[in-house]
Tab-separated table of C-alpha atoms and ligand atoms in Angstrom:
chain	number	residue	atom	x	y	z
A	1	GLU	CA	28.443	21.243	20.905
A	2	LEU	CA	27.447	18.225	18.880
A	3	HIS	CA	25.206	18.907	15.965
A	4	LEU	CA	23.705	15.744	14.536
A	5	SER	CA	22.709	16.051	10.916
A	6	SER	CA	20.769	13.673	8.756
A	7	LEU	CA	22.524	12.394	5.648
A	8	ILE	CA	20.250	14.525	3.502
A	9	SER	CA	21.277	17.697	5.297
A	10	VAL	CA	24.928	16.673	5.000
A	11	GLU	CA	24.481	16.764	1.252
A	12	SER	CA	23.084	20.252	1.370
A	13	ALA	CA	25.903	21.501	3.641
A	14	SER	CA	28.596	23.570	1.999
A	15	GLU	CA	32.117	22.429	1.330
A	16	GLY	CA	34.404	22.716	4.305
A	17	GLU	CA	31.568	22.496	6.813
A	18	HIS	CA	32.066	20.234	9.829
A	19	VAL	CA	29.277	17.709	10.362
A	20	THR	CA	28.376	15.017	12.845
A	21	PHE	CA	25.817	12.358	12.026
A	22	TYR	CA	24.527	8.900	12.854
A	23	ALA	CA	24.228	6.327	10.107
A	24	ARG	CA	24.543	2.658	9.282
A	25	VAL	CA	27.596	1.239	7.583
A	26	HIS	CA	26.171	0.184	4.228
A	27	HIS	CA	29.300	-0.833	2.348
A	28	ILE	CA	33.089	-0.701	2.784
A	29	ARG	CA	35.648	-0.518	-0.007
A	30	PRO	CA	39.385	-0.094	0.513
A	31	LEU	CA	41.413	1.695	-2.159
A	32	GLY	CA	45.077	0.808	-1.877
A	33	SER	CA	46.442	0.743	1.664
A	34	LYS	CA	45.844	4.315	2.712
A	35	ILE	CA	42.248	4.983	1.741
A	36	VAL	CA	38.963	3.339	2.636
A	37	PHE	CA	35.549	4.327	1.383
A	38	VAL	CA	32.702	3.781	3.779
A	39	ILE	CA	29.223	4.149	2.296
A	40	PHE	CA	26.856	5.320	5.022
A	41	ARG	CA	23.136	4.768	4.866
A	42	SER	CA	20.239	6.358	6.621
A	43	GLN	CA	16.642	5.579	5.666
A	44	LEU	CA	16.260	6.580	2.014
A	45	THR	CA	19.743	7.594	1.157
A	46	THR	CA	23.424	6.746	1.199
A	47	LEU	CA	26.441	8.982	1.395
A	48	GLN	CA	30.067	8.277	0.634
A	49	GLY	CA	32.650	8.787	3.355
A	50	VAL	CA	36.408	8.690	2.763
A	51	LEU	CA	38.968	7.886	5.366
A	52	THR	CA	42.507	8.722	4.293
A	53	GLU	CA	45.654	8.173	6.283
A	54	GLU	CA	46.915	11.590	7.236
A	55	ALA	CA	49.697	12.403	9.708
A	56	GLY	CA	48.357	13.726	13.010
A	57	VAL	CA	44.687	13.238	11.991
A	58	VAL	CA	43.989	9.692	10.788
A	59	SER	CA	46.406	6.906	11.675
A	60	GLN	CA	47.187	3.835	9.594
A	61	ASN	CA	45.624	1.739	12.373
A	62	MET	CA	42.388	3.612	12.061
A	63	VAL	CA	42.236	2.954	8.312
A	64	ARG	CA	42.889	-0.773	8.966
A	65	TRP	CA	40.224	-0.820	11.644
A	66	ALA	CA	37.662	0.876	9.417
A	67	GLU	CA	38.257	-1.695	6.693
A	68	GLY	CA	37.118	-4.368	9.116
A	69	LEU	CA	33.962	-2.608	10.343
A	70	ASN	CA	30.870	-4.766	10.407
A	71	ARG	CA	28.312	-3.748	7.874
A	72	GLU	CA	25.045	-2.584	9.459
A	73	SER	CA	26.925	-1.133	12.426
A	74	ILE	CA	25.430	2.115	13.652
A	75	VAL	CA	28.183	4.689	13.752
A	76	ARG	CA	28.619	8.276	14.791
A	77	VAL	CA	30.741	10.131	12.314
A	78	GLU	CA	32.503	13.468	12.513
A	79	GLY	CA	33.856	14.851	9.305
A	80	VAL	CA	34.169	17.609	6.768
A	81	VAL	CA	31.972	18.016	3.698
A	82	GLN	CA	33.816	18.015	0.383
A	83	SER	CA	33.124	17.316	-3.273
A	84	PRO	CA	33.999	13.755	-4.291
A	85	GLN	CA	37.752	13.507	-4.815
A	86	ASP	CA	38.211	10.033	-6.258
A	87	GLY	CA	34.818	9.733	-7.896
A	88	GLN	CA	31.625	8.254	-6.610
A	89	ASP	CA	30.942	4.676	-5.800
A	90	GLU	CA	27.840	4.577	-7.946
A	91	VAL	CA	27.370	0.864	-7.692
A	92	HIS	CA	26.980	0.826	-3.942
A	93	SER	CA	25.227	4.155	-3.499
A	94	THR	CA	21.485	4.593	-3.835
A	95	ARG	CA	22.081	7.631	-6.017
A	96	VAL	CA	24.868	9.879	-7.195
A	97	HIS	CA	25.714	12.632	-4.749
A	98	THR	CA	27.406	15.924	-5.235
A	99	LYS	CA	29.079	15.744	-1.828
A	100	GLU	CA	31.022	13.283	0.245
A	101	VAL	CA	32.396	13.379	3.763
A	102	ARG	CA	36.050	13.308	4.714
A	103	ILE	CA	35.967	11.260	7.883
A	104	LEU	CA	37.833	12.620	10.903
A	105	LYS	CA	36.334	10.466	13.631
A	106	LEU	CA	34.193	7.382	13.575
A	107	PHE	CA	32.671	5.665	16.619
A	108	VAL	CA	30.697	2.447	16.613
A	109	VAL	CA	27.554	2.982	18.681
A	110	VAL	CA	26.196	-0.514	18.256
A	111	GLY	CA	26.783	-3.285	15.773
A	112	PRO	CA	25.350	-6.662	14.825
A	113	THR	CA	26.311	-9.519	17.122
A	114	VAL	CA	25.724	-12.279	14.572
A	115	SER	CA	26.457	-12.591	10.885
A	116	LEU	CA	23.652	-11.289	8.688
A	117	PRO	CA	21.456	-13.527	6.506
A	118	PHE	CA	21.999	-11.066	3.635
A	119	GLN	CA	23.276	-7.575	3.006
A	120	VAL	CA	20.746	-4.758	2.841
A	121	GLU	CA	22.271	-3.485	-0.372
A	122	ASP	CA	21.650	-6.875	-1.973
A	123	VAL	CA	17.893	-6.643	-1.695
A	124	ALA	CA	17.208	-3.359	-3.360
A	125	ARG	CA	18.818	-3.760	-6.726
A	126	PRO	CA	17.280	-3.492	-10.155
A	127	GLU	CA	18.235	-6.360	-12.425
A	128	GLU	CA	20.944	-4.392	-14.260
A	129	TYR	CA	22.986	-3.991	-11.079
A	130	TYR	CA	23.766	-7.662	-10.802
A	131	HIS	CA	25.694	-7.423	-14.019
A	132	ARG	CA	27.615	-4.229	-13.358
A	133	GLU	CA	31.344	-4.386	-13.274
A	134	GLY	CA	32.694	-4.386	-9.756
A	135	ALA	CA	29.341	-5.324	-8.296
A	136	GLN	CA	29.213	-8.313	-6.011
A	137	PHE	CA	25.578	-8.491	-5.108
A	138	SER	CA	23.845	-11.699	-4.384
A	139	ARG	CA	20.218	-12.134	-5.206
A	140	VAL	CA	17.942	-12.466	-2.235
A	141	ASN	CA	14.636	-14.128	-2.855
A	142	GLN	CA	11.366	-12.900	-1.447
A	143	LYS	CA	11.074	-15.743	1.041
A	144	THR	CA	14.454	-14.998	2.624
A	145	ARG	CA	13.658	-11.293	2.702
A	146	LEU	CA	10.317	-11.766	4.385
A	147	ALA	CA	11.753	-14.302	6.810
A	148	ASN	CA	14.239	-11.608	7.901
A	149	ARG	CA	11.918	-8.666	7.479
A	150	VAL	CA	13.557	-6.318	10.004
A	151	LEU	CA	16.750	-6.380	7.986
A	152	ASP	CA	14.829	-6.227	4.714
A	153	LEU	CA	12.889	-3.165	5.858
A	154	ARG	CA	16.130	-1.229	6.223
A	155	SER	CA	16.539	-0.966	2.461
A	156	PRO	CA	15.922	2.522	1.063
A	157	VAL	CA	13.210	1.137	-1.217
A	158	ASN	CA	11.314	-0.321	1.726
A	159	GLN	CA	11.760	2.874	3.695
A	160	ALA	CA	10.183	4.694	0.751
A	161	ILE	CA	7.331	2.185	0.381
A	162	PHE	CA	6.277	2.625	4.002
A	163	ARG	CA	6.375	6.401	3.769
A	164	ILE	CA	4.005	6.129	0.819
A	165	HIS	CA	1.928	3.650	2.829
A	166	ALA	CA	1.613	6.227	5.609
A	167	GLY	CA	0.983	8.920	2.999
A	168	VAL	CA	-2.110	7.074	1.739
A	169	CYS	CA	-3.616	7.132	5.256
A	170	THR	CA	-2.699	10.777	5.799
A	171	LEU	CA	-4.222	11.921	2.510
A	172	PHE	CA	-7.356	9.801	2.966
A	173	ARG	CA	-7.917	11.186	6.455
A	174	GLU	CA	-7.036	14.733	5.452
A	175	PHE	CA	-9.536	14.741	2.597
A	176	LEU	CA	-12.384	13.262	4.620
A	177	LEU	CA	-11.886	15.501	7.652
A	178	GLY	CA	-12.083	18.410	5.210
A	179	GLU	CA	-15.451	17.034	4.064
A	180	ARG	CA	-16.825	16.859	7.620
A	181	PHE	CA	-16.469	13.095	8.054
A	182	LEU	CA	-16.157	11.691	11.549
A	183	GLU	CA	-13.363	9.218	12.224
A	184	ILE	CA	-14.552	6.057	13.995
A	185	GLN	CA	-12.986	2.903	15.419
A	186	SER	CA	-15.304	-0.086	15.361
A	187	SER	CA	-14.899	-3.360	17.225
A	188	LYS	CA	-13.121	-6.167	15.472
A	189	PHE	CA	-15.032	-8.812	17.457
A	190	GLN	CA	-18.200	-9.689	15.595
A	191	ALA	CA	-21.064	-12.030	16.344
A	192	THR	CA	-21.759	-12.653	12.645
A	193	SER	CA	-19.903	-12.485	9.378
A	194	THR	CA	-20.086	-9.186	7.530
A	195	GLU	CA	-19.207	-10.026	3.943
A	196	ALA	CA	-20.926	-12.969	2.253
A	197	GLY	CA	-19.337	-16.395	2.428
A	198	ALA	CA	-17.667	-18.229	5.273
A	199	ALA	CA	-14.293	-16.543	5.075
A	200	VAL	CA	-14.093	-15.582	8.739
A	201	PHE	CA	-11.598	-16.275	11.484
A	202	LYS	CA	-13.310	-17.808	14.497
A	203	VAL	CA	-12.148	-16.832	17.935
A	204	ASP	CA	-13.122	-18.046	21.358
A	205	TYR	CA	-14.888	-15.198	23.123
A	206	PHE	CA	-15.250	-16.493	26.703
A	207	ARG	CA	-16.558	-19.799	25.362
A	208	ARG	CA	-18.902	-18.117	22.924
A	209	PRO	CA	-18.060	-18.152	19.230
A	210	ALA	CA	-17.014	-14.838	17.751
A	211	PHE	CA	-15.492	-13.726	14.461
A	212	LEU	CA	-12.820	-11.254	13.501
A	213	ALA	CA	-14.418	-8.499	11.432
A	214	GLN	CA	-14.125	-8.925	7.652
A	215	SER	CA	-14.819	-5.229	7.251
A	216	PRO	CA	-16.375	-2.401	9.283
A	217	GLN	CA	-19.370	-2.629	6.946
A	218	LEU	CA	-22.083	-3.253	9.537
A	219	ALA	CA	-20.593	-0.874	12.089
A	220	LYS	CA	-20.276	2.033	9.692
A	221	GLN	CA	-23.869	1.586	8.495
A	222	MET	CA	-25.028	1.468	12.110
A	223	CYS	CA	-23.255	4.790	12.623
A	224	ILE	CA	-25.322	6.240	9.773
A	225	ALA	CA	-28.459	4.828	11.416
A	226	SER	CA	-27.196	6.563	14.595
A	227	ASP	CA	-27.268	9.916	12.766
A	228	MET	CA	-23.523	10.369	12.399
A	229	GLU	CA	-24.094	11.274	8.730
A	230	ARG	CA	-20.528	10.753	7.457
A	231	VAL	CA	-17.982	8.384	8.948
A	232	PHE	CA	-14.684	6.789	8.017
A	233	GLU	CA	-12.366	4.259	9.553
A	234	ILE	CA	-8.798	3.108	9.034
A	235	GLY	CA	-8.370	-0.277	10.644
A	236	PRO	CA	-7.503	-3.952	10.350
A	237	VAL	CA	-9.646	-6.285	8.280
A	238	PHE	CA	-9.472	-10.079	8.543
A	239	ARG	CA	-10.247	-12.524	5.739
A	240	ALA	CA	-9.885	-16.271	6.216
A	241	GLU	CA	-9.774	-16.914	2.478
A	242	ASN	CA	-7.205	-19.477	1.483
A	243	SER	CA	-6.164	-17.355	-1.511
A	244	ASN	CA	-2.507	-17.626	-2.352
A	245	THR	CA	-2.244	-14.870	-4.914
A	246	HIS	CA	-0.206	-11.730	-5.511
A	247	ARG	CA	-3.053	-9.609	-4.146
A	248	HIS	CA	-4.653	-11.339	-1.167
A	249	LEU	CA	-3.690	-11.078	2.478
A	250	THR	CA	-5.511	-12.626	5.430
A	251	GLU	CA	-5.123	-9.384	7.355
A	252	PHE	CA	-4.999	-6.025	5.640
A	253	THR	CA	-5.778	-2.413	6.440
A	254	GLY	CA	-9.188	-1.247	5.340
A	255	LEU	CA	-9.886	2.391	4.546
A	256	ASP	CA	-13.650	2.632	4.687
A	257	LEU	CA	-16.178	5.396	4.463
A	258	GLU	CA	-19.933	5.634	4.653
A	259	MET	CA	-22.187	8.668	4.147
A	260	ARG	CA	-25.789	9.758	4.007
A	261	PHE	CA	-26.786	11.231	0.660
A	262	ASP	CA	-29.595	13.515	-0.444
A	263	SER	CA	-30.896	12.282	-3.767
A	264	HIS	CA	-28.542	9.938	-5.604
A	265	TYR	CA	-25.761	7.493	-4.752
A	266	TYR	CA	-23.523	9.317	-7.228
A	267	GLU	CA	-22.969	11.813	-4.398
A	268	VAL	CA	-21.049	8.977	-2.717
A	269	LEU	CA	-19.259	7.985	-5.904
A	270	ASP	CA	-18.273	11.610	-6.611
A	271	THR	CA	-16.886	11.945	-3.082
A	272	LEU	CA	-14.835	8.782	-3.493
A	273	ASP	CA	-13.559	9.955	-6.867
A	274	ARG	CA	-12.469	13.315	-5.490
A	275	MET	CA	-10.852	11.536	-2.558
A	276	PHE	CA	-8.805	9.289	-4.868
A	277	ILE	CA	-7.693	12.196	-7.035
A	278	HIS	CA	-6.585	14.058	-3.892
A	279	LEU	CA	-4.812	10.907	-2.754
A	280	PHE	CA	-2.931	10.083	-5.956
A	281	ARG	CA	-2.005	13.663	-6.811
A	282	GLY	CA	-0.963	14.217	-3.187
A	283	LEU	CA	1.348	11.213	-3.287
A	284	GLN	CA	2.814	12.313	-6.606
A	285	GLU	CA	3.499	15.810	-5.325
A	286	ARG	CA	4.475	15.269	-1.705
A	287	LEU	CA	6.278	11.944	-1.962
A	288	ARG	CA	8.044	12.455	-5.271
A	289	ALA	CA	11.490	11.530	-3.878
A	290	GLU	CA	10.107	8.341	-2.329
A	291	ILE	CA	8.416	7.313	-5.577
A	292	GLU	CA	11.692	7.781	-7.442
A	293	VAL	CA	13.539	5.613	-4.909
A	294	VAL	CA	10.932	2.852	-5.322
A	295	LYS	CA	11.380	3.003	-9.101
A	296	THR	CA	15.053	1.998	-8.741
A	297	GLN	CA	13.864	-1.462	-7.729
A	298	PHE	CA	10.343	-1.535	-9.181
A	299	PRO	CA	10.494	0.399	-12.453
A	300	HIS	CA	7.133	1.846	-13.472
A	301	ASP	CA	5.440	4.776	-15.141
A	302	ASP	CA	3.701	7.321	-12.952
A	303	LEU	CA	0.012	6.683	-12.590
A	304	VAL	CA	-2.063	8.578	-15.141
A	305	ILE	CA	-4.909	10.458	-13.463
A	306	LEU	CA	-7.270	12.247	-15.835
A	307	ASP	CA	-9.171	15.368	-14.794
A	308	LYS	CA	-12.378	13.475	-15.407
A	309	THR	CA	-12.277	9.852	-14.301
A	310	PRO	CA	-13.694	7.469	-16.923
A	311	ARG	CA	-16.861	5.777	-15.679
A	312	ILE	CA	-18.402	2.886	-17.518
A	313	ARG	CA	-21.199	0.491	-16.699
A	314	PHE	CA	-20.412	-3.130	-15.947
A	315	ALA	CA	-22.281	-4.270	-19.073
A	316	GLU	CA	-20.171	-1.888	-21.154
A	317	GLY	CA	-16.999	-3.438	-19.729
A	318	ILE	CA	-18.245	-6.914	-20.687
A	319	ARG	CA	-19.042	-5.616	-24.180
A	320	MET	CA	-15.502	-4.207	-24.509
A	321	LEU	CA	-14.025	-7.576	-23.511
A	322	LYS	CA	-16.240	-9.427	-25.981
A	323	GLU	CA	-15.451	-7.027	-28.800
A	324	ALA	CA	-11.746	-7.532	-28.127
A	325	GLY	CA	-12.362	-11.286	-28.482
A	326	TRP	CA	-11.236	-11.967	-24.940
A	327	LYS	CA	-12.099	-15.336	-23.352
A	328	GLU	CA	-11.558	-17.032	-19.999
A	329	GLU	CA	-8.912	-19.754	-19.855
A	330	ASP	CA	-11.583	-22.445	-20.223
A	331	GLY	CA	-12.736	-20.752	-23.433
A	332	SER	CA	-15.915	-19.247	-21.982
A	333	GLU	CA	-16.953	-15.699	-22.780
A	334	PRO	CA	-17.199	-13.047	-20.047
A	335	ASP	CA	-20.679	-13.041	-18.563
A	336	GLU	CA	-22.774	-9.945	-18.048
A	337	TRP	CA	-24.378	-11.483	-14.936
A	338	ASP	CA	-21.283	-12.758	-13.250
A	339	ASP	CA	-18.432	-10.999	-11.427
A	340	LEU	CA	-15.198	-10.277	-13.304
A	341	SER	CA	-12.344	-12.738	-12.890
A	342	THR	CA	-8.864	-11.397	-12.104
A	343	LYS	CA	-7.734	-12.075	-15.683
A	344	ALA	CA	-10.810	-10.337	-17.105
A	345	GLU	CA	-10.164	-7.322	-14.849
A	346	GLN	CA	-6.586	-7.106	-16.079
A	347	ARG	CA	-7.556	-7.344	-19.754
A	348	LEU	CA	-10.242	-4.721	-19.251
A	349	GLY	CA	-7.601	-2.521	-17.619
A	350	GLU	CA	-5.531	-2.700	-20.813
A	351	LEU	CA	-8.579	-1.874	-22.912
A	352	MET	CA	-9.439	1.101	-20.672
A	353	LYS	CA	-5.865	2.340	-21.006
A	354	GLU	CA	-6.064	2.061	-24.795
A	355	LYS	CA	-9.443	3.733	-25.028
A	356	TYR	CA	-9.182	6.473	-22.381
A	357	GLY	CA	-5.489	6.595	-21.548
A	358	ALA	CA	-6.422	6.088	-17.889
A	359	ASP	CA	-4.918	3.897	-15.170
A	360	TYR	CA	-7.664	4.861	-12.747
A	361	TYR	CA	-11.344	4.361	-13.597
A	362	ILE	CA	-14.736	3.397	-12.244
A	363	ILE	CA	-17.106	0.579	-13.190
A	364	ASP	CA	-20.702	1.116	-12.132
A	365	LYS	CA	-23.863	-1.026	-11.998
A	366	PHE	CA	-22.625	-4.452	-11.047
A	367	PRO	CA	-25.038	-7.382	-11.340
A	368	LEU	CA	-26.940	-7.715	-8.070
A	369	GLU	CA	-26.128	-11.418	-7.815
A	370	ALA	CA	-22.417	-10.624	-7.598
A	371	ARG	CA	-22.855	-8.312	-4.582
A	372	PRO	CA	-23.462	-8.780	-0.845
A	373	PHE	CA	-26.995	-8.759	0.638
A	374	TYR	CA	-26.783	-5.161	1.853
A	375	THR	CA	-26.433	-3.797	-1.706
A	376	MET	CA	-29.290	-1.672	-3.114
A	377	PRO	CA	-30.831	-3.093	-6.306
A	378	ASP	CA	-31.049	-0.709	-9.265
A	379	PRO	CA	-34.645	0.615	-9.232
A	380	GLU	CA	-34.653	0.645	-13.047
A	381	ASP	CA	-33.524	-2.964	-13.432
A	382	ASN	CA	-33.417	-5.097	-10.310
A	383	ARG	CA	-31.034	-7.604	-11.863
A	384	LEU	CA	-28.483	-4.821	-11.510
A	385	SER	CA	-27.363	-2.939	-8.417
A	386	ASN	CA	-26.441	0.597	-7.452
A	387	SER	CA	-22.881	-0.482	-6.796
A	388	PHE	CA	-19.455	0.039	-8.281
A	389	ASP	CA	-15.813	-0.984	-8.155
A	390	ILE	CA	-12.863	1.344	-8.591
A	391	PHE	CA	-9.779	0.148	-10.437
A	392	LEU	CA	-6.110	0.961	-10.640
A	393	ARG	CA	-3.940	-0.436	-13.439
A	394	GLY	CA	-6.484	-3.163	-14.147
A	395	GLU	CA	-7.105	-4.351	-10.599
A	396	GLU	CA	-9.845	-3.611	-8.110
A	397	ILE	CA	-8.891	-1.276	-5.287
A	398	LEU	CA	-12.320	-0.392	-3.921
A	399	SER	CA	-15.809	-1.742	-3.873
A	400	GLY	CA	-18.793	0.257	-2.805
A	401	GLY	CA	-22.308	1.342	-3.526
A	402	GLN	CA	-25.666	2.278	-2.161
A	403	ARG	CA	-26.952	0.191	0.753
A	404	ILE	CA	-30.474	-0.968	1.465
A	405	HIS	CA	-31.815	1.373	4.134
A	406	VAL	CA	-35.408	0.071	4.182
A	407	ALA	CA	-35.853	-2.707	6.752
A	408	PRO	CA	-38.399	-4.980	4.983
A	409	MET	CA	-36.345	-4.988	1.790
A	410	LEU	CA	-33.158	-5.699	3.755
A	411	GLU	CA	-34.786	-8.570	5.629
A	412	GLU	CA	-36.015	-10.081	2.384
A	413	ARG	CA	-32.570	-9.874	0.805
A	414	MET	CA	-31.042	-11.445	3.914
A	415	ARG	CA	-33.486	-14.360	3.806
A	416	ASP	CA	-32.755	-14.835	0.093
A	417	ASP	CA	-29.112	-15.114	1.106
A	418	GLY	CA	-29.900	-17.659	3.833
A	419	ILE	CA	-29.315	-15.206	6.691
A	420	ASP	CA	-31.836	-15.016	9.538
A	421	PRO	CA	-32.376	-11.284	10.194
A	422	GLU	CA	-32.793	-12.051	13.915
A	423	SER	CA	-29.196	-13.318	13.970
A	424	MET	CA	-28.160	-9.738	13.151
A	425	LYS	CA	-30.771	-8.006	15.257
A	426	GLU	CA	-28.615	-5.087	16.371
A	427	TYR	CA	-27.874	-4.250	12.737
A	428	VAL	CA	-31.401	-4.754	11.388
A	429	ASP	CA	-32.963	-2.778	14.253
A	430	GLY	CA	-31.063	0.287	13.082
A	431	PHE	CA	-33.069	0.145	9.841
A	432	ARG	CA	-36.339	-0.808	11.541
A	433	TRP	CA	-35.964	2.378	13.568
A	434	GLY	CA	-35.415	4.436	10.395
A	435	CYS	CA	-32.163	5.085	8.575
A	436	PRO	CA	-31.456	7.650	5.827
A	437	PRO	CA	-30.384	6.653	2.296
A	438	HIS	CA	-26.656	6.108	2.351
A	439	GLY	CA	-23.697	4.518	0.640
A	440	GLY	CA	-19.978	4.113	0.914
A	441	GLY	CA	-16.979	2.083	-0.055
A	442	GLY	CA	-13.899	0.344	1.205
A	443	LEU	CA	-10.400	0.109	-0.150
A	444	GLY	CA	-7.421	-2.004	0.793
A	445	LEU	CA	-4.373	0.015	1.771
A	446	GLU	CA	-1.806	-2.586	0.729
A	447	ARG	CA	-3.619	-3.178	-2.573
A	448	VAL	CA	-3.492	0.544	-3.369
A	449	VAL	CA	0.202	0.842	-2.484
A	450	MET	CA	1.058	-2.275	-4.510
A	451	LEU	CA	-0.741	-1.002	-7.620
A	452	PHE	CA	0.263	2.636	-7.305
A	453	LEU	CA	3.934	1.597	-7.191
A	454	LYS	CA	3.558	-1.514	-9.392
A	455	LEU	CA	5.215	-3.719	-6.784
A	456	GLY	CA	3.708	-6.845	-8.329
A	457	ASP	CA	3.091	-8.511	-4.964
A	458	ILE	CA	1.003	-7.264	-2.071
A	459	ARG	CA	3.457	-8.666	0.489
A	460	TYR	CA	5.901	-5.902	-0.375
A	461	ALA	CA	3.261	-3.397	0.720
A	462	SER	CA	2.677	-4.963	4.127
A	463	LEU	CA	5.074	-4.481	7.042
A	464	PHE	CA	4.807	-8.028	8.380
A	465	PRO	CA	2.499	-9.689	5.857
A	466	ARG	CA	-0.025	-12.313	6.828
A	467	ASP	CA	-1.127	-14.728	4.131
A	468	PRO	CA	-2.434	-18.299	4.434
A	469	ARG	CA	1.077	-19.747	4.331
A	470	SER	CA	3.198	-17.255	6.185
A	471	PHE	CA	2.690	-16.907	9.858
A	472	PRO	CA	5.528	-16.414	12.309
B	1	LIG	O1	-14.402	-5.821	-1.968
B	1	LIG	P1	-14.366	-5.901	-0.462
B	1	LIG	O2	-14.479	-7.246	0.145
B	1	LIG	O3	-15.518	-4.919	0.041
B	1	LIG	C1	-15.854	-4.671	1.348
B	1	LIG	O4	-15.227	-5.049	2.307
B	1	LIG	C2	-17.043	-3.780	1.464
B	1	LIG	N1	-17.526	-3.777	2.854
B	1	LIG	C3	-16.668	-2.397	1.047
B	1	LIG	C4	-17.830	-1.487	1.029
B	1	LIG	O5	-17.825	-0.458	1.662
B	1	LIG	N2	-18.837	-1.855	0.292
B	1	LIG	O6	-13.030	-5.213	0.043
B	1	LIG	C5	-12.751	-3.873	-0.236
B	1	LIG	C6	-11.329	-3.703	-0.740
B	1	LIG	C7	-11.041	-4.371	-2.075
B	1	LIG	O7	-11.397	-3.540	-3.142
B	1	LIG	C8	-9.550	-4.562	-2.011
B	1	LIG	O8	-8.866	-3.353	-2.297
B	1	LIG	C9	-9.329	-4.868	-0.557
B	1	LIG	O9	-10.416	-4.316	0.160
B	1	LIG	N3	-9.245	-6.309	-0.294
B	1	LIG	C10	-8.123	-6.972	0.018
B	1	LIG	N4	-6.855	-6.573	0.151
B	1	LIG	C11	-5.940	-7.490	0.489
B	1	LIG	N5	-6.212	-8.790	0.724
B	1	LIG	C12	-7.484	-9.260	0.611
B	1	LIG	N6	-7.748	-10.539	0.869
B	1	LIG	C13	-8.508	-8.328	0.246
B	1	LIG	N7	-9.835	-8.432	0.055
B	1	LIG	C14	-10.263	-7.200	-0.262
């Protein structure tokens, strides 16, 4: 009976064991006229196969035929596990193995019908590989990779990235379910914009204008007003910002939560902090192999997570920047009453690393002016707000805070912002009818994956990325 093993289990099989497995042909290398090495690949790993001419077992024709196999063919292989006889092909393998397979039979299940725009092994190479002896890799630029994403996604590094991507959702959900949160799915059709500004995608809703949700902000607050107490959502978020940067997408996955609290919004902040620690430690423990595979292409140090997350106030962050003599490109000093620019965030990240040794930290008490209308002012100083951002390696991954739950105050803040409360009646009614004090936050999945793994560009953390320029 056929027993199909994965490549990983082939490696853990003992010498002399017969195995049958499916894999892709990753690379082919003849050695003389009687031997051909076929490097097989499956998801995260490669494995070396050797086909040697042998009377009564492997014919010369078969060796010739194998030399001409199309790369990326899916093959079914029957063979015997052995320790590498003629050494390992380290250049073309994703890692050094202790086993190889002596090929007895090899069937092509299905193969490519056209020539490939690039080879999968070309995409996932650290710089040093291009200069190795015997290596014949061509560089593939990001545009070509993304334009042929299905092929690109086959690389072990991409396979690892999307396992980590899934891991973030699993750990987020796992933590919150354990804290009695209710998972919700809110509508992505909205009658009004949810985050300040005009960055919304308009759609035609049976001849009425509608918008794609910029966040589940209003919906999750309405759930609190509906007595659901603690809710979270994992879902798509749409932003029509024409931002062509390394960290903006027009569609990303939002991981949002909202909760009622008893006496202070730090109950929300503490929950978020514990969630992130669970998330990052969980990734580091459960997806260790995947992280190591990603490092082969995107070298980075593991994220440093302290037992106690550093928390500073916004004004303190500005003071640190000023003391370090940091200035914006136009020469202006960072402003205590204005939001942080990307460059300022990054510099502050370096300063936080120097001072606390932390890659992950919290900045509390943002200026009210820099926050959306639903943000609760700080009762001790109403130029400030009870809101915070959470950072990873010097870039924002989450924003959150306490929300205004008192209707007259909310209506006033809306009017100040030029929003007619009646245009958001369903939302405002929830507060008019009484809503408990609450707060929450939202993080961007792709942003977290990009920064956790230091990918340098958010597109690498999105399956089929959408940005202002790229659209199929
Ligand atoms: O800071 P944002 O806009 O906050 C909200 O949406 C609030 N409703 C959250 C809350 O509960 N108060 O977005 C939250 C996070 C950011 O920290 C960032 O990680 C990510 O979403 N994000 C983006 N990711 C990719 N592309 C974009 N254009 C993003 N904009 C925000």
